[in-house]
XYZ file of C-alpha atoms in Angstrom:
652
model
C -0.001 0.126 0.167
C 2.921 2.297 -0.017
C 4.410 2.065 -3.062
C 0.426 2.803 -3.787
C 0.246 6.017 -1.237
C 3.739 7.423 -2.935
C 2.145 7.798 -6.389
C -0.911 8.936 -5.208
C 1.587 11.771 -3.459
C 3.378 12.382 -6.683
C 0.497 12.832 -9.267
C -1.628 15.044 -6.384
C 1.334 17.173 -6.427
C 2.365 17.704 -10.276
C -0.845 18.527 -10.668
C -0.943 20.812 -6.839
C 2.273 22.227 -9.154
C 0.591 22.676 -12.605
C -1.858 24.616 -10.985
C 0.289 27.564 -8.969
C 2.731 27.235 -12.265
C -0.023 28.519 -14.553
C -1.565 31.144 -12.933
C 2.227 32.296 -12.221
C 2.667 32.027 -15.967
C -0.401 34.201 -16.924
C 1.061 37.187 -14.795
C 4.526 36.614 -16.183
C 3.336 36.738 -19.845
C 2.911 40.389 -20.108
C 6.183 41.217 -18.261
C 8.103 43.874 -20.662
C 11.636 42.152 -21.849
C 13.196 43.898 -19.222
C 11.157 42.748 -16.439
C 11.497 39.362 -17.848
C 15.832 39.612 -18.549
C 15.486 41.044 -14.997
C 14.436 37.797 -14.048
C 16.770 35.305 -16.232
C 19.964 37.223 -15.295
C 18.874 36.901 -11.492
C 18.050 33.444 -11.782
C 21.783 33.040 -13.435
C 23.409 34.842 -11.967
C 22.331 33.215 -8.024
C 23.318 29.408 -10.000
C 26.634 30.546 -11.280
C 27.436 31.554 -7.763
C 25.993 28.091 -6.701
C 27.604 25.790 -8.791
C 30.446 24.656 -7.088
C 28.313 23.481 -4.401
C 25.517 21.928 -6.639
C 28.294 19.516 -8.285
C 29.535 18.424 -5.402
C 25.928 17.960 -4.174
C 25.300 15.505 -7.303
C 28.198 13.572 -7.572
C 27.817 12.797 -3.400
C 24.170 11.511 -4.577
C 24.539 9.954 -8.030
C 28.141 8.977 -8.034
C 28.551 9.698 -11.634
C 31.181 11.563 -12.972
C 33.131 13.978 -11.219
C 33.228 17.324 -9.651
C 35.344 20.067 -11.419
C 33.556 18.623 -14.605
C 30.204 19.103 -13.057
C 31.122 22.804 -12.586
C 32.235 23.198 -15.917
C 28.602 22.368 -16.837
C 26.822 23.698 -14.465
C 29.008 26.865 -16.062
C 27.818 25.877 -19.626
C 24.166 26.327 -18.099
C 24.371 29.413 -16.414
C 27.193 31.074 -18.105
C 27.043 30.257 -21.784
C 23.729 29.516 -21.961
C 22.675 32.880 -19.932
C 24.696 34.885 -22.444
C 23.183 32.744 -25.681
C 19.872 34.481 -25.320
C 21.064 37.695 -23.026
C 19.977 39.820 -26.198
C 17.472 37.572 -27.594
C 13.809 39.306 -27.767
C 10.774 37.372 -26.526
C 8.376 39.958 -26.315
C 6.649 41.392 -28.727
C 7.084 41.928 -32.292
C 10.180 39.540 -33.348
C 10.539 40.714 -36.692
C 8.997 43.295 -39.245
C 8.946 42.809 -43.493
C 7.457 45.697 -44.087
C 8.500 44.330 -48.445
C 6.137 41.690 -47.326
C 3.378 43.467 -44.580
C 4.148 40.830 -42.094
C 4.767 40.749 -38.283
C 5.874 38.275 -36.114
C 5.167 38.740 -32.505
C 6.140 36.256 -29.823
C 3.412 34.487 -27.765
C 4.643 32.278 -24.631
C 3.458 28.520 -24.882
C 2.872 28.673 -20.699
C 4.319 25.886 -18.956
C 7.157 23.512 -19.531
C 7.130 19.816 -18.204
C 11.114 19.090 -17.771
C 12.149 16.242 -17.223
C 15.720 15.914 -15.781
C 18.092 12.681 -15.895
C 20.763 11.586 -13.220
C 23.385 11.342 -15.699
C 24.334 15.695 -16.208
C 20.957 16.810 -12.931
C 21.999 20.267 -11.877
C 23.403 21.396 -15.470
C 20.316 20.267 -16.950
C 18.157 22.586 -13.998
C 19.795 24.920 -14.588
C 19.383 25.219 -18.388
C 16.018 24.272 -19.402
C 14.678 26.770 -16.552
C 16.530 29.647 -18.296
C 15.326 29.359 -21.349
C 11.640 28.748 -20.285
C 11.718 31.742 -18.027
C 13.058 33.529 -21.135
C 10.393 32.526 -23.282
C 8.337 33.945 -20.744
C 7.105 30.519 -19.557
C 6.670 28.696 -16.145
C 8.184 25.422 -15.615
C 7.908 22.533 -13.592
C 10.357 19.896 -12.649
C 10.497 16.141 -12.368
C 13.799 15.111 -11.356
C 15.216 11.479 -11.741
C 14.564 10.176 -7.947
C 18.733 9.190 -7.646
C 19.230 12.501 -8.819
C 15.850 15.113 -6.293
C 18.042 16.432 -3.722
C 20.351 17.935 -5.712
C 18.425 18.866 -9.153
C 15.810 20.657 -6.240
C 18.636 22.509 -4.237
C 18.931 23.984 -8.592
C 16.037 24.721 -8.810
C 15.363 26.613 -4.902
C 18.124 28.802 -5.783
C 16.996 29.915 -8.955
C 13.388 30.190 -7.636
C 14.522 32.581 -5.010
C 16.690 34.621 -7.186
C 13.473 35.177 -9.262
C 11.658 35.838 -6.543
C 13.757 38.738 -5.354
C 13.429 39.920 -9.328
C 9.770 40.216 -9.011
C 8.676 37.099 -10.106
C 4.886 35.568 -9.632
C 5.257 33.180 -6.847
C 4.751 29.238 -8.346
C 7.124 30.160 -11.581
C 9.657 27.438 -11.305
C 8.439 23.877 -9.220
C 9.722 21.164 -8.696
C 8.519 17.694 -7.381
C 9.689 16.973 -4.093
C 8.344 13.428 -4.709
C 9.068 11.592 -7.886
C 7.310 8.542 -8.919
C 6.990 7.681 -12.757
C 3.182 7.808 -12.617
C 3.803 11.601 -10.826
C 5.645 12.109 -14.048
C 3.707 11.274 -16.370
C 0.566 12.745 -14.750
C 3.012 15.805 -14.806
C 3.819 15.167 -19.211
C -0.376 14.930 -19.852
C -1.869 17.456 -17.646
C -3.705 19.676 -19.315
C -2.051 22.533 -18.045
C 1.383 21.319 -19.560
C 1.982 23.347 -22.524
C 5.337 21.363 -23.674
C 7.852 18.900 -22.851
C 11.290 18.610 -22.380
C 12.100 15.609 -21.804
C 16.025 14.575 -20.994
C 16.395 10.865 -20.537
C 15.920 6.869 -21.573
C 14.325 6.222 -24.978
C 11.227 4.451 -22.863
C 11.382 8.187 -20.977
C 11.309 10.547 -24.633
C 8.103 7.618 -25.429
C 6.280 8.765 -23.125
C 6.737 11.984 -23.470
C 5.872 11.618 -27.045
C 2.821 9.129 -26.390
C 1.692 11.982 -23.795
C -0.820 13.906 -25.856
C 1.137 16.870 -25.952
C 4.691 18.776 -28.109
C 7.619 16.806 -27.058
C 11.195 17.997 -26.881
C 12.853 14.974 -26.493
C 16.670 13.338 -27.111
C 17.701 10.338 -28.902
C 20.859 8.733 -27.561
C 24.066 9.236 -29.499
C 26.497 6.128 -30.118
C 29.513 8.709 -31.350
C 31.877 7.895 -33.571
C 35.302 10.383 -34.519
C 36.681 9.816 -37.626
C 40.508 10.690 -37.901
C 41.653 11.323 -41.348
C 44.472 11.116 -42.680
C 45.172 15.065 -43.296
C 44.578 14.900 -39.325
C 47.017 15.965 -36.767
C 47.215 12.537 -35.049
C 48.574 14.150 -31.865
C 45.821 16.779 -31.209
C 42.892 14.145 -32.250
C 43.590 12.203 -30.300
C 44.136 14.083 -27.531
C 40.833 16.123 -27.962
C 38.919 12.330 -28.154
C 40.375 11.238 -24.402
C 39.673 14.603 -23.268
C 35.532 14.613 -24.494
C 35.670 10.838 -23.837
C 36.267 11.137 -20.344
C 35.251 14.533 -19.800
C 32.778 13.891 -16.695
C 33.543 10.210 -17.260
C 31.791 9.856 -20.390
C 28.582 10.868 -18.632
C 27.514 13.388 -21.960
C 25.591 11.547 -24.817
C 27.563 13.392 -26.940
C 30.738 11.953 -25.734
C 32.810 10.268 -28.335
C 31.830 6.259 -28.113
C 34.326 5.016 -30.888
C 37.339 6.277 -33.265
C 37.603 5.343 -36.617
C 40.788 5.929 -38.267
C 42.636 5.811 -41.814
C 44.685 3.210 -42.206
C 47.645 5.760 -42.973
C 47.724 7.385 -40.158
C 46.165 4.416 -37.773
C 49.888 3.184 -36.144
C 50.395 6.331 -35.721
C 47.178 6.829 -33.234
C 47.532 3.434 -31.965
C 50.980 4.950 -30.919
C 49.599 8.608 -29.105
C 46.476 7.057 -27.224
C 49.449 4.592 -25.587
C 51.261 7.620 -24.455
C 48.525 9.792 -23.449
C 47.297 6.972 -21.415
C 45.082 4.406 -23.331
C 44.805 0.561 -21.853
C 43.935 -1.784 -24.785
C 42.358 -4.866 -24.105
C 42.601 -8.039 -25.355
C 40.118 -10.546 -26.891
C 39.418 -12.144 -23.367
C 38.817 -8.613 -22.053
C 36.985 -7.370 -24.529
C 34.442 -10.709 -24.008
C 34.742 -9.657 -20.120
C 33.978 -6.257 -20.235
C 31.202 -6.552 -23.011
C 28.915 -8.910 -20.415
C 29.958 -5.940 -17.555
C 29.084 -2.802 -19.362
C 25.790 -4.134 -21.282
C 23.118 -4.999 -19.233
C 21.774 -8.187 -20.108
C 18.234 -7.877 -22.581
C 17.987 -4.247 -22.319
C 21.162 -4.099 -24.592
C 21.712 0.129 -22.763
C 24.794 0.225 -20.806
C 24.941 -0.741 -16.923
C 24.107 2.275 -14.457
C 26.549 -0.049 -12.064
C 29.751 1.603 -14.842
C 28.026 4.730 -16.084
C 30.252 8.244 -15.317
C 33.562 5.708 -13.261
C 36.465 5.943 -14.459
C 38.290 3.303 -16.913
C 40.715 1.930 -13.713
C 37.674 1.098 -11.196
C 35.399 -0.496 -14.619
C 38.910 -2.220 -15.396
C 38.572 -3.719 -11.167
C 34.920 -3.526 -11.727
C 35.852 -6.406 -14.423
C 38.456 -7.965 -12.859
C 40.950 -6.990 -15.463
C 44.350 -5.583 -14.120
C 45.161 -1.859 -15.750
C 47.765 0.659 -15.170
C 46.465 3.417 -12.475
C 47.657 6.263 -14.795
C 44.895 4.452 -17.564
C 41.971 7.283 -18.600
C 40.599 5.433 -21.241
C 40.198 1.489 -21.740
C 40.278 0.654 -25.794
C 38.436 -2.447 -27.472
C 39.783 -3.401 -31.185
C 36.717 -4.034 -32.886
C 36.175 -4.808 -37.046
C 32.208 -5.454 -36.521
C 29.365 -3.561 -35.612
C 26.333 -4.656 -34.293
C 24.408 -6.877 -30.506
C 27.510 -9.386 -31.104
C 29.932 -7.046 -30.375
C 28.721 -5.167 -27.312
C 31.236 -2.299 -27.154
C 30.760 -1.355 -30.637
C 27.644 0.859 -28.686
C 27.116 3.702 -26.156
C 28.540 3.371 -23.468
C 28.330 6.732 -21.097
C 31.987 5.834 -19.271
C 35.610 6.220 -20.726
C 35.706 2.820 -23.158
C 36.627 3.401 -27.143
C 35.598 1.196 -29.466
C 39.280 1.600 -31.868
C 38.562 0.416 -35.862
C 40.309 1.534 -39.316
C 39.867 2.316 -42.700
C 40.935 2.506 -45.852
C 39.696 5.730 -46.965
C 37.007 8.517 -46.723
C 34.684 6.784 -48.255
C 35.001 3.413 -45.637
C 34.858 5.988 -43.251
C 31.352 7.042 -43.770
C 30.212 3.280 -43.946
C 31.568 2.546 -41.077
C 30.577 5.673 -39.198
C 26.854 5.129 -40.734
C 26.436 1.975 -39.785
C 28.010 2.880 -35.823
C 25.275 5.582 -35.922
C 22.541 3.305 -37.378
C 23.393 1.158 -34.812
C 22.018 3.618 -31.387
C 23.216 6.827 -32.583
C 20.842 8.171 -35.631
C 20.597 11.575 -35.613
C 22.811 12.679 -33.088
C 26.531 12.989 -33.708
C 29.493 12.799 -34.816
C 32.800 14.552 -35.000
C 36.200 14.164 -37.724
C 39.105 15.309 -37.188
C 41.487 16.761 -40.763
C 43.115 19.575 -42.108
C 40.715 18.519 -45.643
C 37.801 20.881 -46.678
C 36.633 18.789 -49.687
C 37.054 15.416 -46.648
C 35.404 17.563 -43.893
C 31.822 18.510 -46.908
C 32.408 15.331 -48.359
C 32.267 13.410 -44.888
C 29.633 15.918 -43.112
C 27.675 15.938 -45.701
C 26.903 12.037 -46.071
C 27.045 10.677 -42.275
C 23.401 10.410 -40.801
C 24.386 13.126 -37.832
C 23.101 16.509 -37.556
C 25.948 17.929 -34.997
C 29.590 17.353 -36.727
C 32.498 19.119 -34.948
C 35.719 19.453 -36.729
C 38.996 19.217 -35.304
C 37.809 19.334 -31.317
C 36.319 17.162 -28.866
C 32.821 15.707 -29.488
C 30.857 16.609 -26.176
C 32.374 20.046 -26.435
C 32.181 20.695 -29.745
C 28.195 19.615 -29.607
C 27.091 21.655 -26.583
C 28.603 25.008 -27.875
C 31.425 24.754 -25.348
C 34.238 24.577 -27.804
C 32.311 25.566 -31.142
C 29.829 28.475 -31.626
C 26.862 25.762 -32.134
C 23.872 27.308 -29.583
C 25.228 26.211 -25.933
C 22.551 23.694 -24.850
C 21.946 20.250 -22.896
C 19.282 18.959 -25.028
C 19.543 17.842 -28.755
C 17.588 17.395 -30.621
C 18.433 14.222 -33.130
C 15.304 14.930 -35.499
C 13.556 12.602 -37.037
C 16.303 9.839 -38.027
C 16.648 9.932 -34.573
C 12.253 9.662 -33.943
C 12.528 13.711 -32.535
C 11.033 17.005 -33.930
C 13.706 18.527 -34.593
C 17.378 18.371 -35.026
C 18.263 21.643 -33.208
C 20.041 22.569 -29.504
C 17.785 23.775 -27.801
C 16.949 27.039 -26.929
C 14.058 29.954 -26.114
C 13.232 30.321 -30.130
C 11.739 26.672 -29.000
C 9.580 27.527 -26.134
C 7.209 30.109 -27.638
C 5.044 30.660 -30.614
C 4.610 33.136 -33.138
C 1.710 35.421 -34.559
C 1.819 36.487 -37.584
C 0.290 39.667 -39.032
C -0.139 39.598 -42.937
C -1.621 42.628 -44.918
C -3.152 42.123 -48.259
C -0.845 41.533 -51.424
C -2.872 39.973 -54.110
C -6.727 40.879 -54.345
C -9.043 38.392 -54.166
C -12.199 38.112 -57.017
C -15.282 38.985 -55.444
C -17.571 36.812 -57.543
C -21.262 36.748 -55.386
C -22.717 39.433 -53.302
C -26.236 39.183 -52.154
C -29.052 40.958 -53.362
C -29.777 42.901 -50.180
C -26.054 44.052 -50.014
C -25.741 45.597 -53.695
C -22.773 47.836 -53.613
C -21.500 50.620 -55.937
C -17.665 50.671 -57.594
C -15.943 53.381 -56.427
C -14.808 55.727 -58.806
C -11.467 55.482 -60.371
C -9.169 57.212 -63.216
C -10.660 55.700 -66.604
C -8.458 54.677 -69.180
C -8.771 54.772 -72.999
C -8.658 51.749 -74.201
C -10.051 48.127 -73.491
C -7.532 45.586 -73.021
C -8.999 43.553 -75.763
C -6.395 41.214 -78.668
C -3.482 42.652 -80.222
C -3.842 44.691 -83.022
C -7.283 46.456 -81.713
C -8.857 49.118 -79.904
C -11.244 48.590 -77.776
C -13.519 52.709 -76.789
C -13.651 52.877 -74.168
C -17.695 53.501 -72.723
C -19.341 54.525 -69.784
C -20.513 51.945 -67.526
C -22.559 50.345 -64.405
C -21.956 47.319 -61.987
C -25.337 45.813 -62.255
C -25.842 42.806 -59.794
C -28.740 42.485 -60.848
C -31.963 40.308 -58.852
C -32.625 36.942 -59.178
C -36.274 37.690 -61.671
C -34.078 39.349 -63.963
C -31.253 36.910 -64.035
C -34.047 34.217 -64.610
C -36.200 36.805 -67.018
C -32.596 36.782 -69.619
C -31.739 33.200 -69.106
C -35.512 32.466 -70.155
C -34.795 35.030 -73.300
C -31.608 33.337 -73.849
C -33.092 30.166 -74.606
C -36.359 30.734 -76.321
C -33.953 31.937 -79.047
C -31.337 29.081 -79.137
C -34.394 26.733 -78.737
C -34.200 25.039 -76.253
C -36.616 23.486 -73.616
C -37.010 24.950 -70.796
C -36.099 21.455 -68.745
C -32.202 22.083 -69.659
C -32.226 25.254 -66.962
C -31.050 23.281 -63.939
C -28.588 23.183 -66.498
C -27.804 25.881 -69.260
C -24.704 23.492 -70.610
C -27.332 20.280 -71.290
C -28.359 21.533 -74.505
C -26.138 22.541 -77.459
C -23.052 20.686 -75.507
C -22.312 19.122 -79.570
C -23.610 22.802 -80.945
C -22.092 24.973 -83.277
C -20.205 27.806 -82.604
C -22.670 30.247 -83.711
C -25.676 27.307 -81.760
C -23.496 28.789 -78.204
C -24.709 32.952 -76.812
C -21.291 33.439 -76.261
C -19.984 34.739 -79.641
C -16.581 33.923 -80.261
C -14.297 34.444 -82.960
C -11.649 32.894 -85.352
C -8.381 33.977 -84.747
C -7.321 36.133 -88.142
C -4.765 35.304 -90.545
C -1.423 37.472 -90.821
C -2.308 40.799 -92.127
C -6.211 40.100 -92.150
C -8.482 42.860 -91.847
C -9.019 44.997 -88.457
C -12.885 43.374 -88.860
C -11.284 40.643 -87.273
C -11.649 41.051 -84.193
C -10.091 38.655 -82.534
C -6.025 37.889 -80.613
C -3.014 36.615 -81.348
C -2.240 34.444 -78.501
C -3.200 34.450 -75.222
C -4.020 37.263 -72.935
C -5.990 37.568 -69.470
C -8.685 39.174 -69.163
C -8.926 43.052 -67.515
C -11.640 44.564 -66.044
C -11.969 48.349 -66.202
C -13.017 50.414 -63.004
C -16.581 51.196 -63.090
C -17.501 54.606 -62.154
C -21.130 55.300 -62.401
C -23.485 54.586 -60.569
C -26.135 51.409 -61.120
C -29.741 51.709 -63.113
C -32.899 50.556 -61.380
C -33.717 47.857 -63.275
C -32.673 45.778 -66.125
C -34.667 47.935 -68.477
C -33.697 51.014 -68.356
C -32.973 52.865 -71.279
C -29.700 52.410 -72.917
C -27.519 55.701 -73.564
C -28.085 57.810 -76.644
C -25.813 56.694 -79.510
C -24.764 59.351 -81.135
C -25.124 59.966 -85.225
C -22.128 58.798 -87.268
C -22.573 61.822 -89.361
C -22.073 64.073 -86.269
C -19.115 62.348 -84.925
C -15.561 64.226 -85.063
C -13.775 63.290 -88.039
C -10.856 61.161 -87.666
C -7.588 59.549 -89.076
C -7.885 56.793 -86.491
C -9.073 53.289 -87.991
C -12.645 52.642 -86.836
C -12.799 50.570 -83.764
C -13.555 46.551 -84.842
C -17.084 44.926 -84.532
C -16.784 43.613 -81.272
C -19.928 40.620 -79.927
C -20.496 40.393 -76.457
C -21.803 37.777 -75.487
C -25.059 38.076 -72.540
C -24.579 34.135 -71.676
C -21.891 32.185 -71.192
C -21.809 28.243 -70.149
C -18.306 25.380 -69.482
C -19.596 24.029 -73.111
C -18.774 27.850 -74.921
C -15.758 28.178 -72.595
C -14.702 24.432 -73.850
C -15.224 24.985 -77.015
C -13.533 27.947 -77.413
C -10.512 26.635 -76.106
C -10.497 23.855 -78.582
C -11.151 25.974 -81.840
C -8.300 29.309 -80.047
C -10.907 31.616 -79.636
C -11.825 34.344 -77.338
C -15.193 35.216 -76.008
C -16.024 38.706 -75.246
C -17.972 39.506 -72.524
C -19.522 43.138 -70.811
C -20.857 44.017 -67.367
C -24.055 42.132 -67.990
C -22.757 38.960 -69.137
C -24.186 36.111 -67.148
C -21.529 32.870 -66.950
C -22.028 30.279 -65.203
C -19.570 29.767 -62.380
C -17.793 26.504 -64.033
C -17.564 28.664 -66.939
C -15.661 31.580 -65.425
C -13.774 28.746 -63.105
C -12.714 27.296 -66.564
C -11.925 30.418 -68.819
C -9.847 31.954 -65.910
C -7.587 29.260 -65.977
C -7.283 29.364 -69.924
C -7.132 32.347 -70.066
C -10.692 32.928 -72.641
C -12.601 36.021 -71.483
C -11.833 39.173 -72.722
C -13.828 41.853 -70.574
C -15.343 45.040 -72.533
C -17.535 48.066 -70.876
C -20.228 47.456 -74.449
C -23.268 46.067 -72.624
C -24.178 42.659 -74.829
C -26.371 42.627 -77.544
C -28.961 40.236 -75.846
C -29.032 43.122 -72.814
C -29.309 45.939 -75.617
C -31.857 43.643 -77.128
C -34.294 43.649 -74.027
C -33.955 47.101 -73.297
C -35.341 47.766 -76.666
C -38.274 45.426 -76.127
């Protein structure tokens, strides 16, 4: 019953912390950039001051790693991460693109549920807290049970500093009774906005299965390639420095050396001189049985983060007291070679290859065996080789001529400093980035219209007269013709008027009234004259202007309408001046344009087949399907001349 009680206590604690955090975050969300930065600055400073104390507490509680390296990791989180995010804008307008008419505005996600591992406990807690607060989120941390005290102490240090800087109470919380059930409640709760999950594969999968957005990490089985042009002595020194850093507890530390055959012997000699112990075949078997837990094929917690001499003693292997790393020469990758996997301790596999192409193949196989998408390092003085190798291997962080672990976390490179390293889709993660505040906020985009849209339907009771606009001299028309601009009106006829016109058109064509439901059905195989839409064939070169057709497809262009709409369709047409009264002009006479009164989809298809244009005016009735098809094929030529059918109706 006690186990169940502890689970219930943990679940209830998670709910209470989330409620407090949500309430605090709503207040924190309206803080200015200056106020947010003041809170983050205070937390970072307090964590820096407490860095050594927290490092000692972490080693004492977990037994993993060593104090000097944990101090460096804490400073990476409190100093380097803080420096990287200090000038980052996370409040208000982030970017403004006046040319495109877009504003991007920062919006916090809410409450961050942060799962903290036992291998890098205090540094990860500091890092996740700073990036969460920077994005105006609250955070609730779920510590690994074996590192609960040191993680909670780190949270307490930062929480007190945040309160002194004016942060709302409850903005930073930490489970004091962590259980798997409590962590699951934290991840699935309705108040949780996003999850930052760092831990084993099972935990990360649980985060992705929670129904909440989640940033997780994948395992790192990191190969380090020494190419033939490398500074071998420095390369070996970098690899050993990375592998022994906090005794290999960071997942981006080197797991295997892959050396070109041209520098193989030189690399082996440098390894011996710098404190490596080479295992015999029998010792490889014994160490493999110890390092990898049976059944799960994961690192045995007993050897994680321990020095090489202690691990050798546990395996019954005698090594010099100066031994820094244990090395197994292997010729295969996979379950038959346990030491070819991720080991989280100062143990390395060693391989040799003929050239860069062979190195790419081998490093790819190593990454696929438990490190896909994570990290792969290279040592080379050849830029061409670096480009070839880096472009080919399936890893998203490729530090060059530096320690893999220090380079990947942004300590010895200009990558974003981070303790959560995404592995992208190949590694089962949503991103391949080093996670920062930019991943913990949403971005609103305010966008102005840049392209006009077509308004096809206006209710009869909301008819609108087009706004006045400068009149054009000529309407866009077929090449070689000019259609005089005339005074025109924007008319939105009512349903009765439309019905009368459609009936008149059907009567003229001899179409039975039963076809009214499908205007194009009665003349789907008719001739050009059988359709209401008058189409004109394209003229041959030198043809007279009376042909009035386009020689090449052109988009229809509308001329602005400037006159008020008449009260009905039967209004008298504008009087035409007598040709005799017209002023003499040397310009050629305008061509005769046949403007259609009604256009169906079939009319458009016929025009497309014959490569003809259809002239439409302000009173032309066009079916929706006809308009869609015509707009795609640029069939219509819009004029302001009234269709012949409409003129007749007014004359009647």
